PDB file of C-alpha atoms in Angstrom:
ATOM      1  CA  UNK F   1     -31.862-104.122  47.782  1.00 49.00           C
ATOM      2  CA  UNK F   2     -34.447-101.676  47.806  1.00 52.00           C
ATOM      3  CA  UNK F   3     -34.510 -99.494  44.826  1.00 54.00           C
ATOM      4  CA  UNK F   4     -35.917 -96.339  45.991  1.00 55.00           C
ATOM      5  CA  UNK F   5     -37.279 -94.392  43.416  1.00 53.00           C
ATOM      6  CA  UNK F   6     -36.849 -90.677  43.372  1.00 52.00           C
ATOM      7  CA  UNK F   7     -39.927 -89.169  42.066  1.00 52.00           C
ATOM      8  CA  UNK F   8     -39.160 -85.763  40.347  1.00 55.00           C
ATOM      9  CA  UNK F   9     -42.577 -83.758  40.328  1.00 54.00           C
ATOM     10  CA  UNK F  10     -43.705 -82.061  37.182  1.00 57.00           C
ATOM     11  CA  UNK F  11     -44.616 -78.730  37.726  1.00 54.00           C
ATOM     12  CA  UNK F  12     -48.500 -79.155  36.822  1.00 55.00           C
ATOM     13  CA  UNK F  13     -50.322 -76.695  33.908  1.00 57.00           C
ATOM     14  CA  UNK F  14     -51.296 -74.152  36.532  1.00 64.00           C
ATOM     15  CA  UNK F  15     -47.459 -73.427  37.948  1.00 66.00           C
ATOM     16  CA  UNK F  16     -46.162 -73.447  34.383  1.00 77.00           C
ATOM     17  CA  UNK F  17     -48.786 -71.194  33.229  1.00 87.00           C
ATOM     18  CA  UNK F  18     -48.132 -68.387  36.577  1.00 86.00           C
ATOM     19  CA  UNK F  19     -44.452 -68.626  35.789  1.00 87.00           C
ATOM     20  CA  UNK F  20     -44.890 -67.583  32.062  1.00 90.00           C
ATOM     21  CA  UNK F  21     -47.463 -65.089  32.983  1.00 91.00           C
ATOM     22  CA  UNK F  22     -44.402 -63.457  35.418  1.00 92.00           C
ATOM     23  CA  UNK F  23     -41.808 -63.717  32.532  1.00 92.00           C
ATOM     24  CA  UNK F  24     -44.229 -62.286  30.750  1.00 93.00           C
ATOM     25  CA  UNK F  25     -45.615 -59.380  33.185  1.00 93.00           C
ATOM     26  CA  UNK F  26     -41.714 -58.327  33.612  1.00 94.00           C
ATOM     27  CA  UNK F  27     -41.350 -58.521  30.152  1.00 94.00           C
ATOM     28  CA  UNK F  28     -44.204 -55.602  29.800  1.00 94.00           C
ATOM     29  CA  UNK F  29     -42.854 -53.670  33.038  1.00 95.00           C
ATOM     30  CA  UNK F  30     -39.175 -53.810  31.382  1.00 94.00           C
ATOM     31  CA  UNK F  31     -40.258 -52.886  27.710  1.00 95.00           C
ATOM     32  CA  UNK F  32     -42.780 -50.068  30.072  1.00 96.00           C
ATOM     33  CA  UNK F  33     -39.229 -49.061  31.875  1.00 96.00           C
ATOM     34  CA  UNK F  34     -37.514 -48.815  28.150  1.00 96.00           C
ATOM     35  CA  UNK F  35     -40.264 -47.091  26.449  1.00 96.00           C
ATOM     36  CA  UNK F  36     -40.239 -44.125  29.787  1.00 96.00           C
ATOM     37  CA  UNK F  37     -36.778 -43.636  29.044  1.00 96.00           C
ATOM     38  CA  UNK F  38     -36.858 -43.517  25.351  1.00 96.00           C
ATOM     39  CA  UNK F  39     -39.346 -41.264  25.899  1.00 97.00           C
ATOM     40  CA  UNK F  40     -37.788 -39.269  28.657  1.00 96.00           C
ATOM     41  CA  UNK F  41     -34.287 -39.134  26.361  1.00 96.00           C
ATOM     42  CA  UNK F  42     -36.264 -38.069  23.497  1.00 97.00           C
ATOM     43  CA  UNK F  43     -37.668 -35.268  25.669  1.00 96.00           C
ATOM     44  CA  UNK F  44     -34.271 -34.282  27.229  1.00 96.00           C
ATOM     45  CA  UNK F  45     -33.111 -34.463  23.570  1.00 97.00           C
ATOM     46  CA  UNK F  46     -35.820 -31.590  22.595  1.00 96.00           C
ATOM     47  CA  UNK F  47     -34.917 -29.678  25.741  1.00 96.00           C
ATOM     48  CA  UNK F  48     -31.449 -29.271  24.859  1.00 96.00           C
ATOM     49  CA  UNK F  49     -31.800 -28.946  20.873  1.00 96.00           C
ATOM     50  CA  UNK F  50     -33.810 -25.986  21.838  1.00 96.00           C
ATOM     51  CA  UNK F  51     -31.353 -24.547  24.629  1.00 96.00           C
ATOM     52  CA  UNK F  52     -28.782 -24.917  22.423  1.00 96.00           C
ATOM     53  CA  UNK F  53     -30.643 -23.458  19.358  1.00 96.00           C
ATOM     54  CA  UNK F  54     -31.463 -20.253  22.000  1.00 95.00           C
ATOM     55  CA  UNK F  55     -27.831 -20.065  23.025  1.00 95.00           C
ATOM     56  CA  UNK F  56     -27.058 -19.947  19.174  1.00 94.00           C
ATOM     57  CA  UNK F  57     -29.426 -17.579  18.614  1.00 94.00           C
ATOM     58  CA  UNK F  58     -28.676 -14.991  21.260  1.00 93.00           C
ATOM     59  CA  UNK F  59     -24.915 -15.399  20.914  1.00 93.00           C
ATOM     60  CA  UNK F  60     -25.203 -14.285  17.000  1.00 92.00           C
ATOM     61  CA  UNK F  61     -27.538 -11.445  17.977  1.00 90.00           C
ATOM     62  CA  UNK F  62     -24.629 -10.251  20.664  1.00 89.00           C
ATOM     63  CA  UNK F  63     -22.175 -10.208  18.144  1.00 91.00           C
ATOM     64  CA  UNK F  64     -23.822  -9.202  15.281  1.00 92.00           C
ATOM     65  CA  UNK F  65     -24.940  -6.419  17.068  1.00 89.00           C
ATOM     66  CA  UNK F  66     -20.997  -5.918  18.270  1.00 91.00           C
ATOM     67  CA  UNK F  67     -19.634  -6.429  14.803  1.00 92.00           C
ATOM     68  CA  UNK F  68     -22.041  -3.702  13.565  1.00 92.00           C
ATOM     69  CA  UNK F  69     -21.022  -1.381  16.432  1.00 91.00           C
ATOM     70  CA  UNK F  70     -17.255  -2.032  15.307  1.00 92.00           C
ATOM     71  CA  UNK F  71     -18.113  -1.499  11.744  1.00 93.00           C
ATOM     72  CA  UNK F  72     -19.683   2.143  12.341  1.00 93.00           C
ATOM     73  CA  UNK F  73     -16.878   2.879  14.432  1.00 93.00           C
ATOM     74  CA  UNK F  74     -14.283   2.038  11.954  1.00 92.00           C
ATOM     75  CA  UNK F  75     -16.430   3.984   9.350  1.00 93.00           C
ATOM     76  CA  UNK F  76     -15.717   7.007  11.934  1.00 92.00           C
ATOM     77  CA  UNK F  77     -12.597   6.828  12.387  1.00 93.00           C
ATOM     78  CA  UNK F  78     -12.262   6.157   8.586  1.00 92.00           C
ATOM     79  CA  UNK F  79     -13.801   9.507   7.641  1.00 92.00           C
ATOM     80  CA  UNK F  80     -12.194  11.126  10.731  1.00 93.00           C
ATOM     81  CA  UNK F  81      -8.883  10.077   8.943  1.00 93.00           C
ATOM     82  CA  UNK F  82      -9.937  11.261   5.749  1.00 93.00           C
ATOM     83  CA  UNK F  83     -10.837  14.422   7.014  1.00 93.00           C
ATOM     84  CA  UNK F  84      -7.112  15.124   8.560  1.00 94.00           C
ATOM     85  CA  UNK F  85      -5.594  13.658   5.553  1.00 95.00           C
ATOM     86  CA  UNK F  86      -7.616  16.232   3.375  1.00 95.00           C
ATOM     87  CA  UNK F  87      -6.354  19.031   6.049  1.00 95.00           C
ATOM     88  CA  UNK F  88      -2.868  18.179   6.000  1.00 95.00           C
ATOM     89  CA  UNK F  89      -2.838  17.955   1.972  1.00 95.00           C
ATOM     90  CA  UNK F  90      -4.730  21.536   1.927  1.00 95.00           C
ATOM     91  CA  UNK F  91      -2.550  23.270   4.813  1.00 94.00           C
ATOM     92  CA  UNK F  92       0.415  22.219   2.438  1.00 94.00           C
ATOM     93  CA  UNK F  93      -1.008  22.678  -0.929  1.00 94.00           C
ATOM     94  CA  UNK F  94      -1.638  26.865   1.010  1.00 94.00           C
ATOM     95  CA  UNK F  95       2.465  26.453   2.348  1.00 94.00           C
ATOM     96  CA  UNK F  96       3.296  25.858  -1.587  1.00 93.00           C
ATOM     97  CA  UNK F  97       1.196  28.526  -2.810  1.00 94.00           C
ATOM     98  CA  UNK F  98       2.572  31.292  -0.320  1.00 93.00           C
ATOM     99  CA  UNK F  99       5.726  29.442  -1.346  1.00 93.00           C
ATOM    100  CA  UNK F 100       5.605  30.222  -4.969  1.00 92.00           C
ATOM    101  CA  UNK F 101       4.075  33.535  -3.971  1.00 92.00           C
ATOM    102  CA  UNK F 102       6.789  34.687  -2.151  1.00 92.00           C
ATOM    103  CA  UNK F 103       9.741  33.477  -4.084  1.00 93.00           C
ATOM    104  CA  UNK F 104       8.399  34.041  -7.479  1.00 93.00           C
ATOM    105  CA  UNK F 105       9.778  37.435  -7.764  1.00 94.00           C
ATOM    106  CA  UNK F 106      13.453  36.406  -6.943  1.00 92.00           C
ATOM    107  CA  UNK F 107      13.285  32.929  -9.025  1.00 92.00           C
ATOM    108  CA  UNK F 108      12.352  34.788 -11.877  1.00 92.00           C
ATOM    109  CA  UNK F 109      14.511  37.554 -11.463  1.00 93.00           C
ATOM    110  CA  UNK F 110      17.478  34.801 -10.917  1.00 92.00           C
ATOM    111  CA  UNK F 111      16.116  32.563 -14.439  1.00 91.00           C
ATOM    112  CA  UNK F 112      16.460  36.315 -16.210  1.00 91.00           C
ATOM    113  CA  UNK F 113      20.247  36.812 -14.763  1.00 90.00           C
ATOM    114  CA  UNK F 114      21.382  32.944 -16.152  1.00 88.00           C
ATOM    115  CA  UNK F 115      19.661  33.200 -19.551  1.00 90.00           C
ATOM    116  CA  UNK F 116      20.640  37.113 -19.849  1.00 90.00           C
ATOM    117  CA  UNK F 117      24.120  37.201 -18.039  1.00 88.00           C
ATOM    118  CA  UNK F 118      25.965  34.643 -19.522  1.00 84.00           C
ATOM    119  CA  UNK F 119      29.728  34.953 -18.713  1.00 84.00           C
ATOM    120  CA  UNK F 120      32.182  32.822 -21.224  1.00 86.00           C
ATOM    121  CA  UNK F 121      34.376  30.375 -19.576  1.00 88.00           C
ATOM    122  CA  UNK F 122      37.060  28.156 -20.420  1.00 89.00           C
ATOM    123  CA  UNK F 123      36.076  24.413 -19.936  1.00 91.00           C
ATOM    124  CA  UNK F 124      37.784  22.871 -16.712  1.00 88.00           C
ATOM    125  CA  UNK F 125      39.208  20.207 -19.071  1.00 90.00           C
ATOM    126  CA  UNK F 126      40.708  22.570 -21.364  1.00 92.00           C
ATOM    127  CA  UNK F 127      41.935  24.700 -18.867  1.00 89.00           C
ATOM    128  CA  UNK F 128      43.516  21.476 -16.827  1.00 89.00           C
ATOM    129  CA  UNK F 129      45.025  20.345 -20.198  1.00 91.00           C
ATOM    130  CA  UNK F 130      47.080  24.108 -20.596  1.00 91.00           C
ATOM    131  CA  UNK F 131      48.336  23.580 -16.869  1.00 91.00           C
ATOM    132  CA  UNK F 132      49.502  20.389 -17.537  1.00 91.00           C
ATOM    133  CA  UNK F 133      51.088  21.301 -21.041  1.00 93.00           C
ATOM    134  CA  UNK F 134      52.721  24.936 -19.325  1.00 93.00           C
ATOM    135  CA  UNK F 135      53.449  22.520 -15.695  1.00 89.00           C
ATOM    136  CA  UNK F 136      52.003  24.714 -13.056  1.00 89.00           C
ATOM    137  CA  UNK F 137      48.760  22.331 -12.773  1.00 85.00           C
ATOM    138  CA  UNK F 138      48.434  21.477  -8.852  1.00 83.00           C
ATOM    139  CA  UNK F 139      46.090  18.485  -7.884  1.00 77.00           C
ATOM    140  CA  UNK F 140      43.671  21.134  -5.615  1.00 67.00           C
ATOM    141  CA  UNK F 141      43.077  23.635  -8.693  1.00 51.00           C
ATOM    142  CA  UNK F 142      40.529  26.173  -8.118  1.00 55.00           C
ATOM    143  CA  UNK F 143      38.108  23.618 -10.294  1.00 55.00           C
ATOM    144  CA  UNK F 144      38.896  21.228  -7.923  1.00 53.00           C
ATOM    145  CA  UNK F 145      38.003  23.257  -5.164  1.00 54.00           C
ATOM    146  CA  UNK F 146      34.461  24.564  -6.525  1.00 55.00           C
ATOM    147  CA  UNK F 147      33.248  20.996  -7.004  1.00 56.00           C
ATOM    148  CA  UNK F 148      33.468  19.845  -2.827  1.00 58.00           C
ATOM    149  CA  UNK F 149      30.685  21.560  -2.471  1.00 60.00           C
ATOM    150  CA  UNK F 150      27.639  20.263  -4.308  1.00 62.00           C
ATOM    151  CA  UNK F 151      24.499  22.392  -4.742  1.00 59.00           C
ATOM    152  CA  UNK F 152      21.247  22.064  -2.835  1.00 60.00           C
ATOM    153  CA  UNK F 153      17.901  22.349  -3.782  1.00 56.00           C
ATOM    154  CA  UNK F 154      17.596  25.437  -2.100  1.00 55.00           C
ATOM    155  CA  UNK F 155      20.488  26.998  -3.932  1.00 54.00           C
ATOM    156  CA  UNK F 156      18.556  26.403  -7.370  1.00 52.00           C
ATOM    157  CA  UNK F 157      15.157  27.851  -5.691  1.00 51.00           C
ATOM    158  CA  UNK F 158      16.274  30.518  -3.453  1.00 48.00           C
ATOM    159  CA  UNK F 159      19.351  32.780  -4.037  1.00 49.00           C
ATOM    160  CA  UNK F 160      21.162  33.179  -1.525  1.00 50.00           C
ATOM    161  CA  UNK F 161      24.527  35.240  -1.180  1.00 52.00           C
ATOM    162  CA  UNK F 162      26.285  32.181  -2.121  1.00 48.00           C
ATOM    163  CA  UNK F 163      24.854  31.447  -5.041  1.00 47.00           C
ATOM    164  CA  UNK F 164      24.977  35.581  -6.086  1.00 48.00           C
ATOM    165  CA  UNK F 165      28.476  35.575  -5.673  1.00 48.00           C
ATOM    166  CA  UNK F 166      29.050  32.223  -8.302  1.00 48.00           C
ATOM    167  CA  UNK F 167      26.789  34.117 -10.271  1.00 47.00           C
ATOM    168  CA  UNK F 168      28.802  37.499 -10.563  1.00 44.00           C
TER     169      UNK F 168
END
């Protein structure tokens, strides 16, 4: 039998050496390619740290400028406020005054008639307790009567015919 003999061939120096240079030429074009985009991401980086930093920038000037404007207005409205509050308390403080003015004669006159006039009275209690002991008390006694109607603030301030006729 024959033997044949397969030769394999050796790449020589010269083949070995081009085929290194090419992994290593690529090499340097793909570390070229890397380096260009670090560089280009780095760049794009920048760009956007400073659009963003101008975005901040302009958006605090818009509102600080906004919260100032809201801040004089509510100092405005604060001392527009102030200045009804201090009309209302004047106009009334006058309505009290013209009060007093007015009234002071009769008040007086009226203090002078219950320290001066003093009319002696039975107590209701003692009187209740005869009425009982004689037996003509009734449940709806005169006393009973005189104390539906409670007294108002005006009746103390301001006599009125009412209040005269209790009086006399």
């Amino acid at each position: 039998m024959p033997s044949t003999t397969t030769t394999q061939s050796k790449p020589t120096g010269c083949a070995d050496n081009a085929g290194v240079r090419m992994l290593l030429a690529a090499e340097l074009r793909g570390n070229e390619v890397i380096n260009e985009a670090k560089k280009r991401r780095q760049r794009l980086m920048k760009q956007a740290r400073k659009e963003a930093d101008d975005e901040i920038r302009e958006y605090k000037l818009r509102h600080e400028t906004r919260i100032v404007l809201l801040k004089e207005s509510l100092k405005e409205e604060g001392a527009k406020v102030h200045g009804e509050v201090d009309k209302n308390v004047a106009a009334a403080l006058k309505m009290y005054e013209v009060a007093v003015t007015v009234h002071k004669e009769s008040i007086v006159e009226r203090l002078m008639n219950l320290v001066v006039d003093v009319q002696p009275q039975i107590h209701r209690n003692i009187v209740t307790q005869q009425q009982i002991s004689s037996g003509t008390y009734e449940r709806n006694s005169a006393f009973d009567n005189r104390r539906k109607r409670k007294p108002t603030m005006t009746d103390s301030f301001i006599p009125s015919s009412e209040s005269n006729s209790l009086l006399h």
